[in-house]
mmCIF file with all atom_site columns, C-alpha atoms in Angstrom:
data_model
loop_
_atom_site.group_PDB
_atom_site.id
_atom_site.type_symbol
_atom_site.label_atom_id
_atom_site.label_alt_id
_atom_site.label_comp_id
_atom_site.label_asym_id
_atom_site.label_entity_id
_atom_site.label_seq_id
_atom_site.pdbx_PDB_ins_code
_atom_site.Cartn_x
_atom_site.Cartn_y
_atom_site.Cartn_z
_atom_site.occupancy
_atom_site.B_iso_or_equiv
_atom_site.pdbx_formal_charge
_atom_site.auth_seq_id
_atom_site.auth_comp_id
_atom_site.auth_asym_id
_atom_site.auth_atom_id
_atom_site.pdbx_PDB_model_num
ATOM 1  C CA . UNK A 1 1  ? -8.044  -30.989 35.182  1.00 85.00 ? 30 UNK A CA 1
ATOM 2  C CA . UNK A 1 2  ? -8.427  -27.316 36.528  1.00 91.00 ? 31 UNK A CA 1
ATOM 3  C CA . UNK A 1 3  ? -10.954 -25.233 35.396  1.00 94.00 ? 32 UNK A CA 1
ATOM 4  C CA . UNK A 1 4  ? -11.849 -21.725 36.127  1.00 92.00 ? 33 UNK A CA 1
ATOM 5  C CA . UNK A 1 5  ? -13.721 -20.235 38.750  1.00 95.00 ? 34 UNK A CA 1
ATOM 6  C CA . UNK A 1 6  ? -14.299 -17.409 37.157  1.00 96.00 ? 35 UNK A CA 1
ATOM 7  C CA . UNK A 1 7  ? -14.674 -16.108 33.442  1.00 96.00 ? 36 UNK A CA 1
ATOM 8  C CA . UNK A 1 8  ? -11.963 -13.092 32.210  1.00 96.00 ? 37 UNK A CA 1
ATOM 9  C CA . UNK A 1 9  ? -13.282 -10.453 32.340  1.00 97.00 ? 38 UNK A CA 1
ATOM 10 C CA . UNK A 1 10 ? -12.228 -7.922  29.386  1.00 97.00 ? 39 UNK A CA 1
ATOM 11 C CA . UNK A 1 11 ? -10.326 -5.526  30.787  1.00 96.00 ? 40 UNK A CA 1
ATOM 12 C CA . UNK A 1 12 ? -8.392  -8.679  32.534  1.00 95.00 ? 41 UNK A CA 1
ATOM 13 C CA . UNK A 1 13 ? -7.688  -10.017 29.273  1.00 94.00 ? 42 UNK A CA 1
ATOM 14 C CA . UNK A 1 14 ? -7.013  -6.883  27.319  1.00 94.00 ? 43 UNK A CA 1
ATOM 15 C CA . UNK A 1 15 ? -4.376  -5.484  29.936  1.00 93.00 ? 44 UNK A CA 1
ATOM 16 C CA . UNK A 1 16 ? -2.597  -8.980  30.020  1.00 92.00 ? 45 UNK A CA 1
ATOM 17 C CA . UNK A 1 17 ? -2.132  -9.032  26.226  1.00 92.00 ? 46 UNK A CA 1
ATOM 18 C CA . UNK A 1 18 ? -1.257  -5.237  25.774  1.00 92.00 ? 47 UNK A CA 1
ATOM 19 C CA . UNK A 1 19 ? 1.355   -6.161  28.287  1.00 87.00 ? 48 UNK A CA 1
ATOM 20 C CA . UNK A 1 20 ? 2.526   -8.658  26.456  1.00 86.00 ? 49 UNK A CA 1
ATOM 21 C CA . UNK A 1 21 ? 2.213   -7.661  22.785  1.00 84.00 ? 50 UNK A CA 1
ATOM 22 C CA . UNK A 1 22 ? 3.876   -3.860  23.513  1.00 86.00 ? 51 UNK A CA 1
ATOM 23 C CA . UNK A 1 23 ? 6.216   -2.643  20.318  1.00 86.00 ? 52 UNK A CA 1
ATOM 24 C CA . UNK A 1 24 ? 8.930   -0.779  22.064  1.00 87.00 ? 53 UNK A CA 1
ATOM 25 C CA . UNK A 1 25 ? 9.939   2.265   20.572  1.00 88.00 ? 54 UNK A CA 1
ATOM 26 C CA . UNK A 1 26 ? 13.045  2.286   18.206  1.00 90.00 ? 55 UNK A CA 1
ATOM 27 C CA . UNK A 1 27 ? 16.224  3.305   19.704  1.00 94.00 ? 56 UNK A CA 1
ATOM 28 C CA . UNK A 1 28 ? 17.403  6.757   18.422  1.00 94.00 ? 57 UNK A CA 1
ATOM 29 C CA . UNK A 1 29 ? 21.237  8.298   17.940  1.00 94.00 ? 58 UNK A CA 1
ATOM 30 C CA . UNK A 1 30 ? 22.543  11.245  17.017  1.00 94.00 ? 59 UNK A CA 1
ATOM 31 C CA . UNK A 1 31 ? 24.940  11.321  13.366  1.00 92.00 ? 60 UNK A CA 1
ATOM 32 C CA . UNK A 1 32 ? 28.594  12.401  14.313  1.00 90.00 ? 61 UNK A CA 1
ATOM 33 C CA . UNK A 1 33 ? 28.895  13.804  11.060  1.00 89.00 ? 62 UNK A CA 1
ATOM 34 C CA . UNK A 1 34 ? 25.696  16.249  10.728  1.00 90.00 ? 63 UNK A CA 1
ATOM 35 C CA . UNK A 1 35 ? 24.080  15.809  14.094  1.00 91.00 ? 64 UNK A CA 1
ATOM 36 C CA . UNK A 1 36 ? 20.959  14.578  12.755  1.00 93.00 ? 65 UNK A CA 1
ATOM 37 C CA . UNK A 1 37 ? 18.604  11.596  14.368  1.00 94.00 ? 66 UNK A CA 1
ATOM 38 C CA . UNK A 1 38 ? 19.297  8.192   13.152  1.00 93.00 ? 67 UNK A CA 1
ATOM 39 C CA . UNK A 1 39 ? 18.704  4.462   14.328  1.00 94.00 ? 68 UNK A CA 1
ATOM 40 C CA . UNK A 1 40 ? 22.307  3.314   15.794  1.00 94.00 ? 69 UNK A CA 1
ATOM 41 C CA . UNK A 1 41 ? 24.223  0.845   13.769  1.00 94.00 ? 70 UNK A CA 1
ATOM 42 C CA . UNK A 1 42 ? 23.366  2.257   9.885   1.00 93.00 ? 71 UNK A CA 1
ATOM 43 C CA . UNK A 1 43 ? 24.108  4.624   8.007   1.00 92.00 ? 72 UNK A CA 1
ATOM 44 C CA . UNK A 1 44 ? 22.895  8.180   8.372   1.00 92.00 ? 73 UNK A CA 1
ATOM 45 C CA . UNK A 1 45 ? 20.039  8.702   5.778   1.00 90.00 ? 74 UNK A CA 1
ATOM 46 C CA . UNK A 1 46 ? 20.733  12.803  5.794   1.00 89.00 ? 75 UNK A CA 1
ATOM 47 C CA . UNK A 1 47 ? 24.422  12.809  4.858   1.00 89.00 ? 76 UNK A CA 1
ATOM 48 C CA . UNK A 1 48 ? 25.764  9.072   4.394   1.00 90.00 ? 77 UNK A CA 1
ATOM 49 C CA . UNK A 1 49 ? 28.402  8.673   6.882   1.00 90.00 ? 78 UNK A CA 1
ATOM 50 C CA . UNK A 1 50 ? 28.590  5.565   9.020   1.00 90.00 ? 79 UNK A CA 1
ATOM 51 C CA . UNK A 1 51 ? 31.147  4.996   11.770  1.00 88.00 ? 80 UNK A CA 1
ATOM 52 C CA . UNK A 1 52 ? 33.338  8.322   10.753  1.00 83.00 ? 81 UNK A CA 1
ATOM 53 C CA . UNK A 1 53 ? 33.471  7.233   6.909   1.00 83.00 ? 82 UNK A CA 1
ATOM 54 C CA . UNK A 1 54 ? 31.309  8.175   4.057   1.00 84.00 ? 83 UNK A CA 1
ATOM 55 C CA . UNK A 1 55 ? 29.772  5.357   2.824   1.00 82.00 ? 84 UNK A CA 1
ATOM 56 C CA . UNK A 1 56 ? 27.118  6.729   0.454   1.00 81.00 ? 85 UNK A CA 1
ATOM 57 C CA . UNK A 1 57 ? 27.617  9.401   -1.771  1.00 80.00 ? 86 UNK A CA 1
ATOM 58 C CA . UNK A 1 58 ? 24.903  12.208  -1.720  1.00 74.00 ? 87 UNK A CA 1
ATOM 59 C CA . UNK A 1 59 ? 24.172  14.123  -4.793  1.00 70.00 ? 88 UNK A CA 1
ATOM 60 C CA . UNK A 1 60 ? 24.257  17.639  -4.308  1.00 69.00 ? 89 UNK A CA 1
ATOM 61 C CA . UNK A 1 61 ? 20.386  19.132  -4.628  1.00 72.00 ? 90 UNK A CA 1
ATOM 62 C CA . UNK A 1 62 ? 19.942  20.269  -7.821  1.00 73.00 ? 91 UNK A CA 1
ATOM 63 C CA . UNK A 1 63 ? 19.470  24.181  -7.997  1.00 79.00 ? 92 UNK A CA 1
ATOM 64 C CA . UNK A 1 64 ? 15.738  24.993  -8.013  1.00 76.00 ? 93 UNK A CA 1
ATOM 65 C CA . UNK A 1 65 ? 15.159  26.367  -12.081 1.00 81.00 ? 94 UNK A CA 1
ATOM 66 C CA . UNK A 1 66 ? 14.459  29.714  -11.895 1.00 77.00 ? 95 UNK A CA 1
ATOM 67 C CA . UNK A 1 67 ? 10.984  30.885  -13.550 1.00 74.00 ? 96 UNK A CA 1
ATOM 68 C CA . UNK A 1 68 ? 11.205  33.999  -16.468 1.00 59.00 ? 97 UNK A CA 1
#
């Protein structure tokens, strides 16, 4: 059976599993509806529209009470 020659060094072994074990960053879209940044394929968290259609209702914010 092989063995090695020589022993990893760290940096060897760290580079070849950072390589390996990288998290890609998400994918990003703009909404059609409000133009704000979303992940593609769901709804849009801002104003509820998905694919043209409102699929969540959004309450309206509620007023901010007035102090006096």
């Amino acid at each position: 059976m092989a063995v090695p020659k020589r022993r990893t060094s760290r940096t060897a072994r760290k580079t070849r599993r950072a390589n390996h074990d990288k998290v890609a960053a998400p994918a990003l879209t703009r909404c059609s509806n409000c133009g704000e940044v979303q992940r593609p394929h769901r709804v849009c968290p801002a104003c509820g529209f998905y694919n043209g259609q409102s699929v969540v209702a959004k309450p309206a914010p509620a007023p901010a009470p007035s102090e006096g």
